[in-house]
Amino acid sequence: MRDARIVSRRFDIPQIHTIEVARNHGAYEKLHWAFALSSDEIITMIHESGLRGKGGGGAPAGDKWSLMPLNDSRPSYLVVNCDESEPGTFKDRQIIVKDPHLLIEGIILTCYAINAHHAYIYIRGEYAPFQQILQTAIDEAYRAGYLGASADGSDFALDITIHRGAGAYICGEKSALLESMEGKRGHPRLKPKQKECEWYFGNPTLVNNVETIASVPFIVYDGPMAYRAFGTAKSPGTLLFAISGHVERPGVYEAEFGVSMMEYINRFGGGIKGGKKLKAVIPGGASTAVLTAEEAAGATLDYETLQSMRSALGTGGMIVMDEDTDMVEALKNLLEFYRHESCGQCTPCREGTGWSDIIVHNILEGTASSTDIDRLLQLSRTMNGQTICVFAPAVSMVIDSFISKFRDEFEAKLRKDL
Amino acid sequence: MSQVTITVDAQDYRVEEGSLLIEVLIQNGIKIPYFCYHEALGADGNCRMCMVEIEGQKRPQIACDTIVKEGMGVRTKGENINGVRQRILELELINHPVDCPVCDQAGECKLQDFYMDYGLYDSHIDMRQKIHGKKHVDLGSNVMLDQERCVLCARCTRFTADVTKTHELGIIGRGDHARVSTMPGRKLENPYAMNVVDLCPVGALTSKDFRFHQRVWFLKSTPSVCHGCAMGCNIFIDHNKAKYKEDTIYRFRPRRNDAVNGHFICDAGRLSYKALQENRQKEFELGGDSCTEQEALEAVKTAILEAQNITILIDANLYNEEIERIIVFASGIGATVLCPSDCYYDESFGDTWLKKPWRAANIEYINRTEIEHRLPEGSVDLLISFNHPSSKTVDSRLKIIFATHQGHKADILLPISLFSESSGSLTNIHGMTQHCEKAVEGEAPDLIRLVDMIEGEL
Amino acid sequence: MSFVLTPKHLEQIEELKGRYPSAHALALPLLWMVQEQEGVITLDAIDCIAPYCDLPSMELYRIATFYTMFHLEPVGTYHIQLCKTLSCALCGKGEILERLQAKLGIKAGETTADGRFTISQVECLGSCGSAPVMQINEEYHENLTPQKIDEILEALE
Ligand SMILES: Cc1cc2nc3c(=O)[nH]c(=O)nc-3n(C[C@H](O)[C@H](O)[C@H](O)COP(=O)(O)O)c2cc1C
Ligand code: SF4
Ligand code: SF4
Ligand code: SF4
Ligand code: FES
Ligand code: FES
């Protein structure tokens, strides 16, 4: 595995979160050069780099940027998604704490390209201490003239405002996030029938994940080909993969797409904790299908491979479970999460998350009946594809994968109490 | 608007371009289950019951969020789509008690309808594990909430948010703890509040006024028009004649008319059915003592023949036909017809939506006749009042009053039927003439019949 | 009405208004100000802030009941929020909870009689790499062990 650090390149430099140190290491240095480029030129670079959204969906960023109207009478906005609430995911936090000026520079470039003069960073409420660090960096950038009426002496005006969430996983979903920012409950919106940008108070808006935006400076300054030098054809570049659970060295380590999952777990994660055997890995945040140890052994960390395994790369936050893990307990834990976090708008999700939690509870308590596992699968089918957002289908995928891959453990619980 | 052709279950329909698929289905009588969509409130997309299959789409789509397009192929039936609906319905029922026989909504509950239509496979629901909501929440304005029956369609909350803009109701909490509520300690309190009972597709919101007084399947509905004010909101009179009892009105319900009241009526109008049936004038009276119809008519004839001058007061709630009949009658006996109308005007009752300060259903028809709105001037010899509320303020030698309700003092008192006991038309404040059907069989005679008989005697 | 915004908050509100296309966007910031000031969100306070974001009180109440970080009931001076989600559960959250409950003599979801401590179990805090994790008010405490719990609580005594 070769070293592949784009976003985390400056993470280890002491005090890099301050503007002086960041500038000594190249921050904002080439902004004026970028301002000589046209919007189209920058958007083309993003297209060519193949950059995919790093918030979980993996949508090509260039496509999304192209949906933004450049000559609209309404103001355009960039909203940076720092809701980071997917269990197993804690990477965006590293960026805002360790190298906030990288994110700010990415925001400046992105806003310049899509002709937005105000960017919002929606940050989960729990991240208050990290929000403080980011706000300090933004204040520094204002004072240094990179933000405000004229960014870096150009005629490009830009403001950045941090908007604090208040504890709701669903607000990471982009339309729920925008609802939340409009002063409402975080209910995902009905999806438009055709491809279009997002809307904030009726104004064209681009929503991207923190890491997506933090990847922009590298692509613009070093060129799309430098980015494509990493990763695979379909998953170009790198990701701040994260690893937690039963490993020796949990944490966030950037790697290029396409590396072997086990190699990653062993090299960065230091292998399974206490030298135990691996049982399962949830590859990309809780909302992706669990993989067995055998599957993990054959997995590579890219969108296409994990998709072909009927799972997903998601946020790249791996949760590792050793041989002693009770998979029924693990599913119960996740179902409690989903039950707690469903926005409650649509019937299949509101009732389905609650009911499946109750069924697994009964399985654990020994009060379930022999048909309950199939009921659970039936429920999961109802949650798939009939809801406003993909929260419920994700729950469905999680349930299906746990049961199909670890059915014997579920059945053992039933038998024990027969 | 241009038209497009769509195919629903292999049949072609010409429909307006840009309309919502669910509307098209409803208007064409194609059966589709739904909770959250309502023609007056629009789509919210939360119940997921209105799923249909659309050609070229992988997954079922909700009809309330689908705009019709030329050539669109829609399937509302079939094993697949029925299965989808059945499974969603089952989830809807997870936290819903299935005790329809004791529910007030039974008979007009969408959940019960759909439940019957789709059936449910063995659901093994352990009631003890259901989330238990509060069963009898008094929301205010006569509205009771049973949280366990609520399917969270948000119709009631959208009504107070978008229609009345009074914002008393809201869905609070998250996930399966979400529930309808007012703010703690606050009430549902607006002049249109009880419409939420009609909007609620299930038995979660019920009217304290109507609760458990009657099972809905015993009721007959007759289309009529509210007499609470000059707006002329369209209503159904729901009534029933139990054995050995009088035909009784149990409620007024809004009847949709987009040109007048849309889907709604005000609470005052809705509740006006009660006072209507109380304190009825049932007897003919002469000098305060009851008499026969024949005696009363005889006395009226004599009074008219002996009168020096005659003034007629006419209530602005009478039907057009009744007013016309009285005008003809008046000219035959040389009487002046007046309708003093100050007593009908109540500034505080009016608002910018349905409620009009003119609290008389047919004031506009009076406006369109020669009848003056004033009290009589000078001394009146004989006063004949057709149920006019100001009868007692007029001094006259002799008073004849035709009255629906008690409380009048007259030399001759004749009972007459209520608007619900006869048919006729009314002209509302915007000049629309609307017909009311006779709903219930009353005991009091019809006004026109009495006038005919009096004229015949003269 | 007993709740009033501080002059500092009023100033912040003016500044914030200029940053959004609509006053509605101030809903969350305003609720945060209330909670910062009072520790809890009262109906009184909701009525007070409603005009500043041009929303009916009911909408603000609905929002307050949607987001888990808003408290409609008071919590202890030290609000201990222990993560209960998968990575933390795998890494020993159970024994941390036991220690917290034993030390403070209350169960999760309860507040000590003196009103100083509340224990809540919360969903993933975005700190799974340093599980088990808890927040006391806004401060993160990571890589928890039962011994660490003793030290942390002692420091707060
Ligand atoms: C339930 C749910 C939760 C999500 N949470 C997050 C999140 O916390 N952070 C994030 O960036 N994207 C999240 N997303 C994805 C966003 O909807 C959106 O696709 C993303 O922010 C777009 O940015 P990207 O294209 O740069 O990834 C979530 C999606 C769903 C359905
Ligand atoms: S799927 Fe779940 S989270 Fe998504 S909108 Fe529906 S209820 Fe809300
Ligand atoms: S009370 Fe009735 S109308 Fe209101 S949300 Fe519940 S089911 Fe819908
Ligand atoms: S607005 Fe007038 S006509 Fe309509 S229901 Fe109310 S009282 Fe009756
Ligand atoms: S009527 Fe379409 S989703 Fe409820
Ligand atoms: S699971 Fe505890 S912080 Fe993520």
Short mmCIF file of C-alpha atoms and ligand atoms in Angstrom, two decimals, chain B residues 35-36 41 46 96 139 144-147 149-158 169-171 179-181 196-206, ligand 3:
data_model
loop_
_atom_site.label_atom_id
_atom_site.label_comp_id
_atom_site.label_asym_id
_atom_site.label_seq_id
_atom_site.Cartn_x
_atom_site.Cartn_y
_atom_site.Cartn_z
CA PHE B 35 -54.60 9.11 4.10
CA CYS B 36 -52.46 12.19 3.89
CA LEU B 41 -54.70 20.53 1.71
CA ASN B 46 -46.15 10.85 4.24
CA HIS B 96 -53.46 1.33 16.04
CA LEU B 139 -57.86 19.41 22.44
CA MET B 144 -61.13 14.90 21.26
CA LEU B 145 -57.89 13.19 20.23
CA ASP B 146 -57.13 9.51 20.57
CA GLN B 147 -53.39 9.36 19.91
CA ARG B 149 -55.74 5.84 16.49
CA CYS B 150 -53.78 8.60 14.80
CA VAL B 151 -51.95 7.64 11.60
CA LEU B 152 -49.95 10.89 11.59
CA CYS B 153 -51.21 11.95 8.20
CA ALA B 154 -50.81 15.58 9.31
CA ARG B 155 -54.12 16.65 7.80
CA CYS B 156 -55.28 18.27 11.02
CA THR B 157 -51.99 20.01 11.61
CA ARG B 158 -51.79 21.23 8.04
CA LEU B 169 -51.93 21.64 16.30
CA GLY B 170 -48.62 20.14 15.38
CA ILE B 171 -46.85 16.82 15.13
CA ARG B 179 -47.75 12.48 17.89
CA VAL B 180 -50.31 15.16 17.33
CA SER B 181 -50.54 17.69 20.10
CA VAL B 196 -60.30 18.75 11.73
CA VAL B 197 -62.78 16.09 12.76
CA ASP B 198 -63.99 15.78 9.18
CA LEU B 199 -60.45 15.92 7.86
CA CYS B 200 -59.18 13.14 10.07
CA PRO B 201 -59.29 10.01 7.94
CA VAL B 202 -59.54 7.75 10.97
CA GLY B 203 -61.12 7.87 14.39
CA ALA B 204 -58.35 9.84 16.04
CA LEU B 205 -60.22 13.12 16.11
CA THR B 206 -63.83 13.03 17.15
S1 SF4 D 3 -55.27 13.13 14.27
FE1 SF4 D 3 -56.24 12.38 12.38
S2 SF4 D 3 -55.89 14.05 10.91
FE2 SF4 D 3 -54.51 14.41 12.61
S3 SF4 D 3 -52.59 13.43 11.98
FE3 SF4 D 3 -53.74 11.93 13.20
S4 SF4 D 3 -54.86 10.73 11.71
FE4 SF4 D 3 -54.21 12.58 10.66
#
